[in-house]
mmCIF file of C-alpha atoms and ligand atoms in Angstrom:
data_model
loop_
_atom_site.group_PDB
_atom_site.id
_atom_site.type_symbol
_atom_site.label_atom_id
_atom_site.label_comp_id
_atom_site.label_asym_id
_atom_site.label_seq_id
_atom_site.Cartn_x
_atom_site.Cartn_y
_atom_site.Cartn_z
ATOM 1 C CA MET A 108 -41.743 -12.337 -21.808
ATOM 2 C CA ARG A 109 -39.066 -11.549 -19.552
ATOM 3 C CA HIS A 110 -35.497 -10.925 -20.995
ATOM 4 C CA LYS A 111 -33.602 -14.354 -20.820
ATOM 5 C CA HIS A 112 -30.678 -14.176 -23.211
ATOM 6 C CA SER A 113 -27.544 -12.297 -24.231
ATOM 7 C CA ASP A 114 -27.046 -11.635 -27.965
ATOM 8 C CA TYR A 115 -23.465 -10.416 -27.461
ATOM 9 C CA MET A 116 -22.612 -13.683 -25.528
ATOM 10 C CA GLN A 117 -24.123 -15.894 -28.320
ATOM 11 C CA TRP A 118 -22.327 -14.110 -31.062
ATOM 12 C CA SER A 119 -19.056 -14.300 -28.950
ATOM 13 C CA LYS A 120 -19.346 -18.023 -28.493
ATOM 14 C CA THR A 121 -20.606 -18.818 -32.200
ATOM 15 C CA GLN A 122 -19.527 -15.978 -34.636
ATOM 16 C CA SER A 123 -16.561 -14.299 -33.254
ATOM 17 C CA ARG A 124 -13.610 -16.621 -34.138
ATOM 18 C CA ALA A 125 -11.304 -16.065 -37.206
ATOM 19 C CA ARG A 126 -7.984 -16.814 -38.126
ATOM 20 C CA PHE A 127 -6.946 -13.302 -37.255
ATOM 21 C CA ASN A 128 -9.142 -13.038 -34.057
ATOM 22 C CA LEU A 129 -9.216 -9.227 -32.849
ATOM 23 C CA ALA A 130 -12.692 -9.884 -31.372
ATOM 24 C CA THR A 131 -10.946 -10.634 -27.809
ATOM 25 C CA SER A 132 -10.911 -8.767 -24.671
ATOM 26 C CA GLY A 133 -8.844 -10.785 -22.489
ATOM 27 C CA VAL A 134 -4.977 -11.614 -22.893
ATOM 28 C CA ALA A 135 -3.722 -14.905 -24.136
ATOM 29 C CA SER A 136 -4.172 -17.796 -21.906
ATOM 30 C CA PHE A 137 -1.358 -19.392 -19.821
ATOM 31 C CA SER A 138 -0.641 -22.754 -19.388
ATOM 32 C CA LEU A 139 -0.997 -24.671 -16.139
ATOM 33 C CA GLY A 140 2.683 -25.538 -16.450
ATOM 34 C CA ASP A 141 3.171 -21.775 -15.882
ATOM 35 C CA LEU A 142 1.651 -22.044 -12.348
ATOM 36 C CA SER A 143 4.171 -24.634 -10.918
ATOM 37 C CA VAL A 144 1.302 -26.578 -9.611
ATOM 38 C CA ASN A 145 1.890 -29.918 -8.079
ATOM 39 C CA TRP A 146 -0.728 -32.306 -9.304
ATOM 40 C CA GLU A 147 -0.544 -34.520 -6.107
ATOM 41 C CA ASN A 148 -1.543 -31.467 -4.063
ATOM 42 C CA LEU A 149 -4.788 -31.058 -6.150
ATOM 43 C CA GLY A 150 -7.965 -32.279 -4.704
ATOM 44 C CA ILE A 151 -11.475 -32.790 -5.775
ATOM 45 C CA ASN A 152 -13.607 -31.780 -2.635
ATOM 46 C CA GLY A 153 -12.546 -29.449 0.036
ATOM 47 C CA ASP A 154 -13.937 -27.027 2.712
ATOM 48 C CA ASN A 155 -15.349 -24.431 0.901
ATOM 49 C CA SER A 156 -19.217 -24.040 1.454
ATOM 50 C CA TYR A 157 -19.157 -20.454 1.077
ATOM 51 C CA GLY A 158 -15.797 -20.184 -0.566
ATOM 52 C CA TYR A 159 -12.439 -21.440 0.102
ATOM 53 C CA ALA A 160 -10.782 -19.372 2.826
ATOM 54 C CA PRO A 161 -7.031 -19.333 1.269
ATOM 55 C CA LEU A 162 -8.554 -17.719 -1.972
ATOM 56 C CA GLN A 163 -10.732 -15.472 -0.035
ATOM 57 C CA GLN A 164 -7.868 -14.348 1.778
ATOM 58 C CA ALA A 165 -5.774 -13.907 -1.573
ATOM 59 C CA ILE A 166 -8.618 -11.850 -3.144
ATOM 60 C CA ALA A 167 -8.735 -9.646 0.017
ATOM 61 C CA ALA A 168 -4.983 -9.206 0.319
ATOM 62 C CA HIS A 169 -4.807 -8.370 -3.456
ATOM 63 C CA HIS A 170 -7.387 -5.483 -2.712
ATOM 64 C CA ARG A 171 -6.593 -4.679 0.963
ATOM 65 C CA VAL A 172 -9.945 -5.226 2.183
ATOM 66 C CA ASP A 173 -11.528 -7.459 4.891
ATOM 67 C CA PRO A 174 -12.192 -11.198 3.712
ATOM 68 C CA ASP A 175 -15.850 -10.710 5.084
ATOM 69 C CA CYS A 176 -16.263 -8.376 2.206
ATOM 70 C CA VAL A 177 -15.365 -10.884 -0.485
ATOM 71 C CA VAL A 178 -17.885 -13.132 -2.282
ATOM 72 C CA GLU A 179 -16.500 -15.895 -4.710
ATOM 73 C CA SER A 180 -18.153 -16.094 -7.924
ATOM 74 C CA ALA A 181 -17.798 -17.909 -11.256
ATOM 75 C CA GLY A 182 -16.196 -15.004 -13.238
ATOM 76 C CA THR A 183 -17.269 -11.383 -13.281
ATOM 77 C CA SER A 184 -20.405 -12.495 -15.231
ATOM 78 C CA MET A 185 -21.596 -14.302 -12.250
ATOM 79 C CA ALA A 186 -20.387 -11.488 -10.137
ATOM 80 C CA ASN A 187 -22.232 -8.931 -11.921
ATOM 81 C CA HIS A 188 -25.474 -11.043 -11.782
ATOM 82 C CA LEU A 189 -25.352 -12.072 -8.174
ATOM 83 C CA ALA A 190 -24.454 -8.306 -7.290
ATOM 84 C CA MET A 191 -27.193 -6.723 -9.107
ATOM 85 C CA ALA A 192 -29.862 -9.423 -8.176
ATOM 86 C CA ALA A 193 -28.936 -9.004 -4.386
ATOM 87 C CA ILE A 194 -29.526 -5.218 -4.709
ATOM 88 C CA LEU A 195 -32.366 -4.828 -7.240
ATOM 89 C CA GLU A 196 -35.983 -5.616 -6.832
ATOM 90 C CA PRO A 197 -38.286 -5.864 -9.931
ATOM 91 C CA GLY A 198 -39.126 -2.017 -10.983
ATOM 92 C CA ASP A 199 -36.208 -0.628 -9.251
ATOM 93 C CA GLU A 200 -34.509 2.086 -11.067
ATOM 94 C CA VAL A 201 -30.841 1.414 -12.187
ATOM 95 C CA LEU A 202 -28.757 3.911 -14.034
ATOM 96 C CA ILE A 203 -26.260 2.237 -16.558
ATOM 97 C CA GLU A 204 -23.370 3.889 -18.559
ATOM 98 C CA HIS A 205 -24.084 4.209 -22.384
ATOM 99 C CA PRO A 206 -22.373 2.498 -24.083
ATOM 100 C CA THR A 207 -21.675 -0.461 -21.975
ATOM 101 C CA TYR A 208 -20.715 -4.241 -21.896
ATOM 102 C CA GLY A 209 -23.886 -5.724 -23.164
ATOM 103 C CA PRO A 210 -24.327 -8.585 -20.497
ATOM 104 C CA ILE A 211 -24.598 -6.036 -17.885
ATOM 105 C CA LEU A 212 -28.008 -4.738 -19.681
ATOM 106 C CA ASP A 213 -29.237 -8.186 -20.045
ATOM 107 C CA VAL A 214 -28.980 -9.024 -16.418
ATOM 108 C CA THR A 215 -30.769 -5.971 -15.302
ATOM 109 C CA ARG A 216 -33.309 -6.435 -17.865
ATOM 110 C CA TYR A 217 -33.777 -10.139 -16.743
ATOM 111 C CA LEU A 218 -34.053 -8.651 -13.206
ATOM 112 C CA GLU A 219 -37.156 -6.571 -14.390
ATOM 113 C CA ALA A 220 -35.183 -3.550 -13.231
ATOM 114 C CA ASN A 221 -36.285 -0.215 -14.585
ATOM 115 C CA VAL A 222 -33.141 0.669 -16.598
ATOM 116 C CA LYS A 223 -31.937 4.183 -17.298
ATOM 117 C CA ARG A 224 -28.840 5.401 -18.837
ATOM 118 C CA PHE A 225 -26.241 7.996 -18.540
ATOM 119 C CA ARG A 226 -24.079 8.958 -21.650
ATOM 120 C CA ARG A 227 -20.422 8.780 -22.015
ATOM 121 C CA LEU A 228 -19.723 10.860 -25.091
ATOM 122 C CA GLU A 229 -17.177 10.116 -27.768
ATOM 123 C CA GLU A 230 -16.527 14.008 -28.051
ATOM 124 C CA ASN A 231 -15.757 14.138 -24.417
ATOM 125 C CA GLY A 232 -13.267 10.960 -24.693
ATOM 126 C CA TRP A 233 -15.818 8.697 -23.307
ATOM 127 C CA ALA A 234 -15.205 10.199 -20.044
ATOM 128 C CA VAL A 235 -17.890 9.713 -17.243
ATOM 129 C CA ASP A 236 -19.321 13.246 -16.598
ATOM 130 C CA PRO A 237 -20.488 13.572 -12.957
ATOM 131 C CA ALA A 238 -22.933 16.442 -14.020
ATOM 132 C CA GLU A 239 -24.582 13.814 -16.398
ATOM 133 C CA VAL A 240 -25.000 11.375 -13.805
ATOM 134 C CA ARG A 241 -26.560 13.852 -11.336
ATOM 135 C CA ARG A 242 -29.071 15.091 -14.111
ATOM 136 C CA CYS A 243 -30.021 11.352 -14.618
ATOM 137 C CA VAL A 244 -30.622 9.989 -11.059
ATOM 138 C CA THR A 245 -33.956 10.121 -9.492
ATOM 139 C CA PRO A 246 -34.924 9.472 -5.841
ATOM 140 C CA LYS A 247 -35.962 6.155 -7.281
ATOM 141 C CA THR A 248 -32.471 5.202 -8.535
ATOM 142 C CA ARG A 249 -31.108 2.370 -6.665
ATOM 143 C CA LEU A 250 -27.950 1.548 -8.352
ATOM 144 C CA ILE A 251 -25.379 3.435 -10.628
ATOM 145 C CA VAL A 252 -23.385 1.024 -12.898
ATOM 146 C CA LEU A 253 -20.260 1.654 -14.765
ATOM 147 C CA THR A 254 -17.111 -0.414 -15.882
ATOM 148 C CA ASN A 255 -13.630 0.828 -15.003
ATOM 149 C CA LEU A 256 -11.664 0.581 -17.253
ATOM 150 C CA HIS A 257 -14.658 1.183 -19.706
ATOM 151 C CA ASN A 258 -15.625 -1.611 -21.772
ATOM 152 C CA PRO A 259 -15.420 -1.147 -24.896
ATOM 153 C CA THR A 260 -13.279 1.891 -24.871
ATOM 154 C CA SER A 261 -10.676 1.307 -22.136
ATOM 155 C CA VAL A 262 -11.067 4.751 -20.643
ATOM 156 C CA LEU A 263 -10.108 5.082 -17.189
ATOM 157 C CA THR A 264 -12.401 6.937 -14.613
ATOM 158 C CA SER A 265 -10.427 8.920 -12.084
ATOM 159 C CA GLU A 266 -10.596 8.513 -8.174
ATOM 160 C CA SER A 267 -12.086 11.994 -7.886
ATOM 161 C CA VAL A 268 -15.040 11.352 -10.447
ATOM 162 C CA LEU A 269 -15.637 7.816 -8.524
ATOM 163 C CA ARG A 270 -15.897 9.803 -5.371
ATOM 164 C CA GLU A 271 -18.395 12.307 -7.066
ATOM 165 C CA LEU A 272 -20.394 9.190 -8.070
ATOM 166 C CA GLY A 273 -20.498 8.110 -4.563
ATOM 167 C CA ASP A 274 -21.592 11.361 -3.253
ATOM 168 C CA ILE A 275 -24.429 11.355 -5.884
ATOM 169 C CA ALA A 276 -25.481 7.724 -4.694
ATOM 170 C CA ARG A 277 -25.228 8.557 -0.956
ATOM 171 C CA SER A 278 -27.119 11.672 -1.254
ATOM 172 C CA ILE A 279 -30.218 9.397 -2.881
ATOM 173 C CA GLY A 280 -29.496 6.151 -0.826
ATOM 174 C CA ALA A 281 -28.349 4.220 -3.870
ATOM 175 C CA LEU A 282 -25.135 2.225 -4.395
ATOM 176 C CA VAL A 283 -22.410 2.221 -7.300
ATOM 177 C CA LEU A 284 -21.550 -0.876 -9.042
ATOM 178 C CA VAL A 285 -18.140 -0.668 -10.534
ATOM 179 C CA ASP A 286 -17.084 -3.636 -12.694
ATOM 180 C CA GLU A 287 -13.298 -3.511 -12.529
ATOM 181 C CA VAL A 288 -12.410 -6.594 -14.496
ATOM 182 C CA TYR A 289 -10.037 -4.699 -16.820
ATOM 183 C CA LEU A 290 -8.431 -2.174 -14.116
ATOM 184 C CA ASP A 291 -5.307 -4.220 -13.550
ATOM 185 C CA ALA A 292 -4.579 -3.634 -17.221
ATOM 186 C CA VAL A 293 -3.415 0.039 -16.015
ATOM 187 C CA TYR A 294 0.021 -1.216 -15.562
ATOM 188 C CA GLU A 295 1.785 1.931 -14.014
ATOM 189 C CA ASP A 296 0.317 3.470 -10.727
ATOM 190 C CA THR A 297 -2.426 1.023 -11.158
ATOM 191 C CA PRO A 298 -5.493 2.375 -9.112
ATOM 192 C CA GLY A 299 -6.688 0.681 -6.133
ATOM 193 C CA THR A 300 -10.182 -0.670 -6.086
ATOM 194 C CA SER A 301 -13.138 1.849 -5.750
ATOM 195 C CA PHE A 302 -14.640 -0.427 -3.077
ATOM 196 C CA LEU A 303 -12.246 1.611 -0.682
ATOM 197 C CA LEU A 304 -13.575 5.025 -1.525
ATOM 198 C CA GLY A 305 -16.742 4.463 0.694
ATOM 199 C CA PRO A 306 -19.392 1.879 1.564
ATOM 200 C CA GLU A 307 -21.695 3.137 -1.375
ATOM 201 C CA PHE A 308 -19.226 1.185 -3.648
ATOM 202 C CA VAL A 309 -19.699 -2.749 -4.835
ATOM 203 C CA VAL A 310 -17.106 -3.879 -7.009
ATOM 204 C CA THR A 311 -17.007 -6.888 -9.388
ATOM 205 C CA SER A 312 -13.841 -8.420 -10.962
ATOM 206 C CA SER A 313 -11.879 -11.707 -11.732
ATOM 207 C CA LEU A 314 -8.720 -13.035 -13.065
ATOM 208 C CA THR A 315 -10.365 -13.752 -16.444
ATOM 209 C CA LYS A 316 -9.181 -10.535 -18.566
ATOM 210 C CA VAL A 317 -5.807 -9.157 -17.445
ATOM 211 C CA TYR A 318 -4.090 -12.570 -16.299
ATOM 212 C CA GLY A 319 -4.943 -14.979 -18.943
ATOM 213 C CA VAL A 320 -6.448 -17.818 -16.744
ATOM 214 C CA SER A 321 -10.238 -17.296 -17.837
ATOM 215 C CA GLY A 322 -10.842 -21.022 -17.708
ATOM 216 C CA LEU A 323 -10.231 -20.905 -13.769
ATOM 217 C CA ARG A 324 -13.415 -18.743 -13.610
ATOM 218 C CA CYS A 325 -12.009 -16.929 -10.624
ATOM 219 C CA GLY A 326 -14.267 -13.945 -9.941
ATOM 220 C CA TRP A 327 -15.511 -12.125 -7.003
ATOM 221 C CA ILE A 328 -17.469 -9.338 -5.499
ATOM 222 C CA LEU A 329 -16.621 -6.762 -2.931
ATOM 223 C CA ALA A 330 -19.470 -5.597 -0.795
ATOM 224 C CA GLN A 331 -20.142 -4.572 2.711
ATOM 225 C CA PRO A 332 -20.349 -7.830 4.978
ATOM 226 C CA ASP A 333 -24.116 -7.503 5.255
ATOM 227 C CA LEU A 334 -24.566 -7.214 1.496
ATOM 228 C CA ALA A 335 -21.984 -9.722 0.652
ATOM 229 C CA TRP A 336 -23.751 -12.317 2.952
ATOM 230 C CA LYS A 337 -26.894 -11.745 0.899
ATOM 231 C CA MET A 338 -24.923 -12.434 -2.166
ATOM 232 C CA ARG A 339 -23.575 -15.713 -0.937
ATOM 233 C CA ARG A 340 -26.962 -16.816 0.260
ATOM 234 C CA LEU A 341 -28.292 -15.873 -3.236
ATOM 235 C CA ASN A 342 -25.750 -17.958 -4.701
ATOM 236 C CA ASP A 343 -27.154 -21.002 -2.951
ATOM 237 C CA LEU A 344 -29.597 -21.035 -5.565
ATOM 238 C CA TYR A 345 -27.112 -21.465 -8.398
ATOM 239 C CA SER A 346 -24.220 -23.705 -6.904
ATOM 240 C CA ALA A 347 -24.159 -25.801 -3.878
ATOM 241 C CA THR A 348 -20.334 -25.281 -3.666
ATOM 242 C CA PRO A 349 -17.559 -23.673 -5.732
ATOM 243 C CA VAL A 350 -15.255 -25.877 -7.896
ATOM 244 C CA TYR A 351 -12.467 -26.845 -5.518
ATOM 245 C CA PRO A 352 -9.723 -27.816 -7.959
ATOM 246 C CA GLY A 353 -10.581 -24.450 -9.594
ATOM 247 C CA GLU A 354 -10.124 -22.680 -6.334
ATOM 248 C CA LEU A 355 -6.784 -24.578 -5.551
ATOM 249 C CA LEU A 356 -5.413 -23.575 -9.089
ATOM 250 C CA SER A 357 -6.652 -19.870 -8.561
ATOM 251 C CA VAL A 358 -4.761 -19.641 -5.148
ATOM 252 C CA ALA A 359 -1.772 -20.646 -7.308
ATOM 253 C CA ALA A 360 -2.570 -18.005 -9.911
ATOM 254 C CA PHE A 361 -2.462 -15.378 -7.185
ATOM 255 C CA GLN A 362 1.056 -16.658 -5.975
ATOM 256 C CA HIS A 363 2.160 -16.037 -9.615
ATOM 257 C CA LEU A 364 0.221 -12.765 -10.282
ATOM 258 C CA ASP A 365 2.814 -10.650 -11.181
ATOM 259 C CA LEU A 366 4.456 -12.890 -13.543
ATOM 260 C CA LEU A 367 1.200 -13.427 -15.348
ATOM 261 C CA ARG A 368 0.398 -9.717 -15.486
ATOM 262 C CA GLN A 369 4.164 -8.777 -16.664
ATOM 263 C CA ARG A 370 4.016 -11.520 -19.352
ATOM 264 C CA ALA A 371 0.519 -10.234 -20.686
ATOM 265 C CA ARG A 372 1.665 -6.570 -20.273
ATOM 266 C CA ARG A 373 4.497 -7.176 -22.909
ATOM 267 C CA ILE A 374 2.082 -8.421 -25.439
ATOM 268 C CA VAL A 375 -0.456 -5.776 -24.974
ATOM 269 C CA GLU A 376 2.128 -3.006 -24.802
ATOM 270 C CA ALA A 377 3.599 -4.512 -28.163
ATOM 271 C CA ASP A 378 0.053 -4.554 -29.835
ATOM 272 C CA ARG A 379 -0.775 -1.026 -28.624
ATOM 273 C CA LYS A 380 2.188 0.300 -30.483
ATOM 274 C CA LEU A 381 0.991 -1.451 -33.691
ATOM 275 C CA LEU A 382 -2.452 0.083 -32.855
ATOM 276 C CA ARG A 383 -1.117 3.580 -32.549
ATOM 277 C CA ASP A 384 0.678 3.373 -35.815
ATOM 278 C CA PHE A 385 -2.407 1.709 -37.407
ATOM 279 C CA LEU A 386 -4.704 4.490 -36.305
ATOM 280 C CA LYS A 387 -2.072 7.198 -37.240
ATOM 281 C CA GLY A 388 -2.099 5.975 -40.823
ATOM 282 C CA GLU A 389 -5.799 5.162 -41.369
ATOM 283 C CA SER A 390 -7.774 8.232 -42.253
ATOM 284 C CA ARG A 391 -11.005 6.086 -42.733
ATOM 285 C CA LEU A 392 -11.297 5.570 -38.761
ATOM 286 C CA CYS A 393 -11.085 7.561 -35.729
ATOM 287 C CA ALA A 394 -10.505 6.434 -32.130
ATOM 288 C CA ILE A 395 -9.934 7.658 -28.649
ATOM 289 C CA GLU A 396 -6.395 6.223 -27.800
ATOM 290 C CA THR A 397 -5.795 5.311 -24.161
ATOM 291 C CA ASN A 398 -2.437 4.566 -22.477
ATOM 292 C CA TRP A 399 -3.983 1.271 -20.748
ATOM 293 C CA GLY A 400 -6.583 -1.525 -21.424
ATOM 294 C CA THR A 401 -6.737 -4.582 -23.715
ATOM 295 C CA THR A 402 -9.640 -2.977 -26.102
ATOM 296 C CA SER A 403 -9.917 0.083 -28.582
ATOM 297 C CA PHE A 404 -13.171 1.310 -30.004
ATOM 298 C CA PRO A 405 -12.640 2.773 -33.430
ATOM 299 C CA ARG A 406 -15.588 4.506 -35.539
ATOM 300 C CA LEU A 407 -15.811 3.837 -39.099
ATOM 301 C CA LEU A 408 -16.073 7.245 -40.823
ATOM 302 C CA ASN A 409 -17.957 6.110 -43.651
ATOM 303 C CA GLY A 410 -20.467 3.216 -43.715
ATOM 304 C CA ASN A 411 -21.763 0.501 -41.665
ATOM 305 C CA ALA A 412 -19.576 -1.458 -39.171
ATOM 306 C CA ASP A 413 -21.664 -4.678 -39.436
ATOM 307 C CA SER A 414 -21.620 -4.961 -43.149
ATOM 308 C CA PHE A 415 -17.780 -4.145 -43.021
ATOM 309 C CA LEU A 416 -17.172 -6.595 -40.398
ATOM 310 C CA LYS A 417 -18.915 -9.393 -42.166
ATOM 311 C CA ARG A 418 -16.782 -8.729 -45.264
ATOM 312 C CA LEU A 419 -13.701 -8.512 -42.755
ATOM 313 C CA ARG A 420 -14.352 -11.963 -41.518
ATOM 314 C CA SER A 421 -15.803 -13.723 -44.970
ATOM 315 C CA ASP A 422 -12.966 -12.094 -47.166
ATOM 316 C CA PHE A 423 -10.045 -11.618 -44.909
ATOM 317 C CA ASP A 424 -10.523 -14.191 -42.176
ATOM 318 C CA THR A 425 -10.472 -11.261 -39.585
ATOM 319 C CA SER A 426 -12.918 -10.440 -36.741
ATOM 320 C CA ALA A 427 -13.777 -7.566 -34.569
ATOM 321 C CA VAL A 428 -16.620 -6.823 -32.310
ATOM 322 C CA PRO A 429 -19.679 -5.154 -33.953
ATOM 323 C CA GLY A 430 -20.416 -1.825 -32.194
ATOM 324 C CA ARG A 431 -24.135 -2.835 -32.162
ATOM 325 C CA PHE A 432 -23.614 -4.939 -29.340
ATOM 326 C CA PHE A 433 -22.470 -1.711 -27.330
ATOM 327 C CA GLU A 434 -25.440 0.078 -29.069
ATOM 328 C CA MET A 435 -23.119 2.150 -31.209
ATOM 329 C CA PRO A 436 -23.450 0.456 -34.962
ATOM 330 C CA ASP A 437 -20.491 2.969 -36.340
ATOM 331 C CA HIS A 438 -17.920 1.483 -34.033
ATOM 332 C CA PHE A 439 -16.324 -1.871 -33.739
ATOM 333 C CA ARG A 440 -13.995 -3.135 -30.883
ATOM 334 C CA ILE A 441 -10.631 -4.422 -31.326
ATOM 335 C CA GLY A 442 -8.738 -6.460 -28.835
ATOM 336 C CA MET A 443 -4.998 -6.522 -27.649
ATOM 337 C CA GLY A 444 -2.944 -8.858 -25.876
ATOM 338 C CA VAL A 445 -3.175 -12.524 -27.379
ATOM 339 C CA ASN A 446 -0.474 -12.661 -30.142
ATOM 340 C CA THR A 447 1.373 -9.738 -31.418
ATOM 341 C CA GLY A 448 2.031 -11.286 -34.924
ATOM 342 C CA MET A 449 -1.581 -12.010 -35.184
ATOM 343 C CA PHE A 450 -2.621 -8.736 -34.178
ATOM 344 C CA ASP A 451 -0.152 -6.977 -36.596
ATOM 345 C CA GLU A 452 -1.531 -9.147 -39.482
ATOM 346 C CA GLY A 453 -5.308 -8.416 -38.497
ATOM 347 C CA LEU A 454 -4.642 -4.725 -38.469
ATOM 348 C CA LYS A 455 -3.220 -5.100 -41.829
ATOM 349 C CA ARG A 456 -6.231 -6.897 -43.153
ATOM 350 C CA ILE A 457 -8.634 -4.335 -41.636
ATOM 351 C CA SER A 458 -6.650 -1.569 -43.814
ATOM 352 C CA ARG A 459 -7.062 -3.852 -46.813
ATOM 353 C CA ALA A 460 -10.719 -4.225 -46.253
ATOM 354 C CA LEU A 461 -11.179 -0.715 -45.773
ATOM 355 C CA ALA A 462 -9.509 0.142 -48.815
ATOM 356 C CA SER A 463 -11.334 -2.322 -50.929
ATOM 357 C CA ASP A 464 -14.457 -0.584 -49.630
ATOM 358 C CA SER A 465 -13.776 2.843 -50.844
HETATM 359 C C1 LIG B 88 -16.923 -5.508 -18.463
HETATM 360 C C2 LIG B 88 -16.919 -6.904 -18.145
HETATM 361 N N1 LIG B 88 -17.385 -7.481 -17.285
HETATM 362 C C3 LIG B 88 -17.469 -8.900 -17.200
HETATM 363 C C4 LIG B 88 -17.069 -9.656 -18.358
HETATM 364 C C5 LIG B 88 -17.234 -11.102 -18.003
HETATM 365 O O1 LIG B 88 -16.100 -11.542 -17.450
HETATM 366 P P1 LIG B 88 -15.628 -13.030 -16.967
HETATM 367 O O2 LIG B 88 -15.057 -13.635 -18.223
HETATM 368 O O3 LIG B 88 -14.809 -12.988 -15.798
HETATM 369 O O4 LIG B 88 -17.055 -13.667 -16.615
HETATM 370 C C6 LIG B 88 -16.363 -9.206 -19.494
HETATM 371 C C7 LIG B 88 -16.073 -10.024 -20.461
HETATM 372 O O5 LIG B 88 -15.882 -9.653 -21.532
HETATM 373 C C8 LIG B 88 -16.378 -7.703 -19.510
HETATM 374 O O6 LIG B 88 -15.990 -7.136 -20.421
#
């Protein structure tokens, strides 16, 4: 049977909630009122067969790329699916970072690709090591896949490493897919999209994680125009047209992007400060700390994260994401950026749960 599900997504939709919910990865949502939208100007139908031109232009301007390279999609989820489905044939070799965001693996399995992995090691600060990638590619590798920032750890991959990956891909006729949904959570000297580094790069992203407008499902792919066109044709199988009111609201979100980002930044930074103090005082956990991003991925020094998290939720009404969804069962993922009071209390409850364990 072909792989046709995502265990992580199902868990996230049905079992991740708690009063103190640290199982998030995106920032708090903003209300429509924050976008100063005039309801009179919203419409139901519009000229958007292959995307709404003002939205494509807004995405293109955000990344300084040609609008012909922009493919609208329903979130980064659909962007990843369309990108990989347009590039890969069944049996093609795809080289994916380990650990990674589970649904990326699920999609490649659904597409019946031959999935290989390259390791990002905790002892190496979860960095992408180009030598490891070079060791793992073969002449059959069609696609190299990574997230930047990395989900679950929020580690940033530098431009020089990305360029090396581009060189490796070029040498074997492969492409590099970079999921950049968290990249704008680098709040100072924000790197430009890796799409600008060369024609080997395909990028996916959305407004869902860093801007607090997840419900708009405003996602996109950046690809060379011929590949972008293949992706739009493929999307014809899934959707006749995008949701026009969603596109109008997404254009409004782009007009207020700095405001949305700055508001979220204040919460993320307050949470990060609490997280640093928490990790400093918590001898039962260790974690690679980052300056950016909305998630952290501590390791439980003693014991199994799954049973710990079950108890954390049932006895302390607090949730975090089990590391097994990232193939790292000793770890768990904590999310920042929603509500600092909730985050603070969630961390305190994690400490109490850890103390009652030992
Ligand atoms: C790396 C990564 N890519 C894609 C997604 C899905 O994003 P979207 O909500 O834009 O579909 C997530 C969600 O957690 C993610 O972590």
